[in-house]
Amino acid sequence: MIHLNKKEYKFCIDTFKDNINHLSKLNGKDLLNYVNSVGQDSINNAVELITCSRKDINNNEELNEKCKQSVYWLNGMWVWVDSYMETAEEVSQYVGDEQYCSIFEKIIEDDKQFED
């Protein structure tokens, strides 16, 4: 599990709200392409998670995993893994958002622990 501080939690909730808002502006092929690119589960989870408190996400394994997966896919964090990057420092060379980089590193570290 990852534990989000207040700024990271706000970043996640803002990500979910922004993506839901973006979806509402799409239709037809654009909507289908977007849903296919980020995954239906990420969108469903975003809708669910915008009503969850930081305490809920930090303490509930199921919600925590949904948050991790959704923020990972909705923010395109997979591109850094595909580029063999694993730290906030590496990603910060390309993305200037401190919360983004911190959350990315927490997700990667949590996934490494799960693999061990």
PDB file of C-alpha atoms in Angstrom:
ATOM      1  CA  MET A   1       0.000   0.000   0.000  1.00  0.00           C
ATOM      2  CA  ILE A   2       1.042   3.572  -0.535  1.00  0.00           C
ATOM      3  CA  HIS A   3       0.287   6.339   1.932  1.00  0.00           C
ATOM      4  CA  LEU A   4      -0.654   9.692   0.480  1.00  0.00           C
ATOM      5  CA  ASN A   5       0.072  12.954   2.238  1.00  0.00           C
ATOM      6  CA  LYS A   6      -2.449  15.791   1.899  1.00  0.00           C
ATOM      7  CA  LYS A   7      -0.879  17.243  -1.259  1.00  0.00           C
ATOM      8  CA  GLU A   8      -0.611  13.840  -2.929  1.00  0.00           C
ATOM      9  CA  TYR A   9      -4.211  13.038  -2.028  1.00  0.00           C
ATOM     10  CA  LYS A  10      -5.345  16.349  -3.550  1.00  0.00           C
ATOM     11  CA  PHE A  11      -3.297  15.580  -6.674  1.00  0.00           C
ATOM     12  CA  CYS A  12      -5.052  12.212  -7.035  1.00  0.00           C
ATOM     13  CA  ILE A  13      -8.536  13.631  -6.496  1.00  0.00           C
ATOM     14  CA  ASP A  14      -7.809  16.465  -8.954  1.00  0.00           C
ATOM     15  CA  THR A  15      -6.598  13.881 -11.482  1.00  0.00           C
ATOM     16  CA  PHE A  16      -9.809  11.908 -11.109  1.00  0.00           C
ATOM     17  CA  LYS A  17     -11.998  14.996 -11.422  1.00  0.00           C
ATOM     18  CA  ASP A  18     -10.048  16.299 -14.442  1.00  0.00           C
ATOM     19  CA  ASN A  19     -10.378  12.985 -16.243  1.00  0.00           C
ATOM     20  CA  ILE A  20     -14.099  12.736 -15.534  1.00  0.00           C
ATOM     21  CA  ASN A  21     -14.502  16.308 -16.781  1.00  0.00           C
ATOM     22  CA  HIS A  22     -12.476  15.479 -19.909  1.00  0.00           C
ATOM     23  CA  LEU A  23     -14.689  12.462 -20.581  1.00  0.00           C
ATOM     24  CA  SER A  24     -17.808  14.615 -20.472  1.00  0.00           C
ATOM     25  CA  LYS A  25     -16.474  16.649 -23.408  1.00  0.00           C
ATOM     26  CA  LEU A  26     -15.807  13.667 -25.672  1.00  0.00           C
ATOM     27  CA  ASN A  27     -18.124  11.705 -27.928  1.00  0.00           C
ATOM     28  CA  GLY A  28     -18.016   9.064 -30.611  1.00  0.00           C
ATOM     29  CA  LYS A  29     -14.606   7.765 -31.624  1.00  0.00           C
ATOM     30  CA  ASP A  30     -12.771  10.244 -29.411  1.00  0.00           C
ATOM     31  CA  LEU A  31     -14.588   8.928 -26.353  1.00  0.00           C
ATOM     32  CA  LEU A  32     -13.998   5.309 -27.317  1.00  0.00           C
ATOM     33  CA  ASN A  33     -10.301   5.924 -27.990  1.00  0.00           C
ATOM     34  CA  TYR A  34      -9.861   7.684 -24.657  1.00  0.00           C
ATOM     35  CA  VAL A  35     -11.611   4.951 -22.684  1.00  0.00           C
ATOM     36  CA  ASN A  36      -9.543   2.310 -24.472  1.00  0.00           C
ATOM     37  CA  SER A  37      -6.296   4.176 -23.786  1.00  0.00           C
ATOM     38  CA  VAL A  38      -6.755   4.591 -20.018  1.00  0.00           C
ATOM     39  CA  GLY A  39      -8.988   1.598 -19.352  1.00  0.00           C
ATOM     40  CA  GLN A  40     -12.591   1.404 -18.237  1.00  0.00           C
ATOM     41  CA  ASP A  41     -11.517   0.278 -14.756  1.00  0.00           C
ATOM     42  CA  SER A  42      -9.472   3.456 -14.261  1.00  0.00           C
ATOM     43  CA  ILE A  43     -12.485   5.572 -15.124  1.00  0.00           C
ATOM     44  CA  ASN A  44     -14.864   3.581 -12.924  1.00  0.00           C
ATOM     45  CA  ASN A  45     -12.391   3.776 -10.049  1.00  0.00           C
ATOM     46  CA  ALA A  46     -11.949   7.531 -10.514  1.00  0.00           C
ATOM     47  CA  VAL A  47     -15.697   8.013 -10.178  1.00  0.00           C
ATOM     48  CA  GLU A  48     -15.700   5.936  -6.988  1.00  0.00           C
ATOM     49  CA  LEU A  49     -12.583   7.481  -5.458  1.00  0.00           C
ATOM     50  CA  ILE A  50     -13.519  11.162  -5.754  1.00  0.00           C
ATOM     51  CA  THR A  51     -15.837  10.662  -2.783  1.00  0.00           C
ATOM     52  CA  CYS A  52     -13.272   8.856  -0.618  1.00  0.00           C
ATOM     53  CA  SER A  53     -11.296  10.544   2.128  1.00  0.00           C
ATOM     54  CA  ARG A  54      -7.517  10.376   2.375  1.00  0.00           C
ATOM     55  CA  LYS A  55      -7.952   8.169   5.446  1.00  0.00           C
ATOM     56  CA  ASP A  56     -10.152   5.771   3.449  1.00  0.00           C
ATOM     57  CA  ILE A  57      -7.603   5.481   0.644  1.00  0.00           C
ATOM     58  CA  ASN A  58      -4.629   5.167   2.995  1.00  0.00           C
ATOM     59  CA  ASN A  59      -6.236   2.507   5.206  1.00  0.00           C
ATOM     60  CA  ASN A  60      -8.321   0.380   2.862  1.00  0.00           C
ATOM     61  CA  GLU A  61      -6.250  -1.985   0.715  1.00  0.00           C
ATOM     62  CA  GLU A  62      -8.854  -2.274  -2.030  1.00  0.00           C
ATOM     63  CA  LEU A  63      -9.323   1.497  -2.353  1.00  0.00           C
ATOM     64  CA  ASN A  64      -5.572   2.021  -2.142  1.00  0.00           C
ATOM     65  CA  GLU A  65      -4.959  -0.376  -5.019  1.00  0.00           C
ATOM     66  CA  LYS A  66      -7.692   1.271  -7.087  1.00  0.00           C
ATOM     67  CA  CYS A  67      -6.130   4.662  -6.432  1.00  0.00           C
ATOM     68  CA  LYS A  68      -2.654   3.434  -7.371  1.00  0.00           C
ATOM     69  CA  GLN A  69      -3.803   1.845 -10.609  1.00  0.00           C
ATOM     70  CA  SER A  70      -6.050   4.711 -11.631  1.00  0.00           C
ATOM     71  CA  VAL A  71      -3.572   7.512 -10.997  1.00  0.00           C
ATOM     72  CA  TYR A  72      -0.879   5.443 -12.758  1.00  0.00           C
ATOM     73  CA  TRP A  73      -2.913   4.970 -15.945  1.00  0.00           C
ATOM     74  CA  LEU A  74      -4.768   8.291 -15.993  1.00  0.00           C
ATOM     75  CA  ASN A  75      -1.496  10.219 -15.638  1.00  0.00           C
ATOM     76  CA  GLY A  76       0.458   8.123 -18.138  1.00  0.00           C
ATOM     77  CA  MET A  77       2.990   7.010 -15.531  1.00  0.00           C
ATOM     78  CA  TRP A  78       3.470   3.748 -17.403  1.00  0.00           C
ATOM     79  CA  VAL A  79       5.620   5.633 -19.931  1.00  0.00           C
ATOM     80  CA  TRP A  80       8.373   6.077 -17.319  1.00  0.00           C
ATOM     81  CA  VAL A  81       8.426   2.378 -16.490  1.00  0.00           C
ATOM     82  CA  ASP A  82       8.640   1.613 -20.206  1.00  0.00           C
ATOM     83  CA  SER A  83      11.653   3.963 -20.254  1.00  0.00           C
ATOM     84  CA  TYR A  84      13.266   2.084 -17.325  1.00  0.00           C
ATOM     85  CA  MET A  85      12.801   4.938 -14.856  1.00  0.00           C
ATOM     86  CA  GLU A  86      12.010   4.119 -11.241  1.00  0.00           C
ATOM     87  CA  THR A  87      12.675   7.198  -9.119  1.00  0.00           C
ATOM     88  CA  ALA A  88      11.083  10.578  -8.575  1.00  0.00           C
ATOM     89  CA  GLU A  89      14.438  12.165  -9.384  1.00  0.00           C
ATOM     90  CA  GLU A  90      14.574  10.538 -12.828  1.00  0.00           C
ATOM     91  CA  VAL A  91      11.000  11.477 -13.685  1.00  0.00           C
ATOM     92  CA  SER A  92      11.383  15.031 -12.355  1.00  0.00           C
ATOM     93  CA  GLN A  93      13.721  15.754 -15.266  1.00  0.00           C
ATOM     94  CA  TYR A  94      10.647  15.526 -17.507  1.00  0.00           C
ATOM     95  CA  VAL A  95       7.739  16.315 -15.179  1.00  0.00           C
ATOM     96  CA  GLY A  96       8.007  19.303 -12.875  1.00  0.00           C
ATOM     97  CA  ASP A  97       5.176  18.340 -10.535  1.00  0.00           C
ATOM     98  CA  GLU A  98       6.503  17.242  -7.147  1.00  0.00           C
ATOM     99  CA  GLN A  99       3.352  15.311  -6.203  1.00  0.00           C
ATOM    100  CA  TYR A 100       3.302  13.447  -9.524  1.00  0.00           C
ATOM    101  CA  CYS A 101       6.911  12.356  -9.068  1.00  0.00           C
ATOM    102  CA  SER A 102       6.446  11.403  -5.427  1.00  0.00           C
ATOM    103  CA  ILE A 103       3.356   9.315  -6.145  1.00  0.00           C
ATOM    104  CA  PHE A 104       5.107   7.632  -9.073  1.00  0.00           C
ATOM    105  CA  GLU A 105       8.010   6.583  -6.863  1.00  0.00           C
ATOM    106  CA  LYS A 106       5.674   5.320  -4.128  1.00  0.00           C
ATOM    107  CA  ILE A 107       3.795   3.190  -6.658  1.00  0.00           C
ATOM    108  CA  ILE A 108       7.014   1.725  -8.064  1.00  0.00           C
ATOM    109  CA  GLU A 109       8.413   0.976  -4.589  1.00  0.00           C
ATOM    110  CA  ASP A 110       5.149  -0.626  -3.497  1.00  0.00           C
ATOM    111  CA  ASP A 111       5.068  -2.788  -6.611  1.00  0.00           C
ATOM    112  CA  LYS A 112       8.683  -3.875  -6.012  1.00  0.00           C
ATOM    113  CA  GLN A 113       7.812  -4.967  -2.468  1.00  0.00           C
ATOM    114  CA  PHE A 114       4.871  -6.930  -3.809  1.00  0.00           C
ATOM    115  CA  GLU A 115       7.147  -8.741  -6.304  1.00  0.00           C
ATOM    116  CA  ASP A 116       9.678  -9.740  -3.618  1.00  0.00           C
TER     117      ASP A 116
END
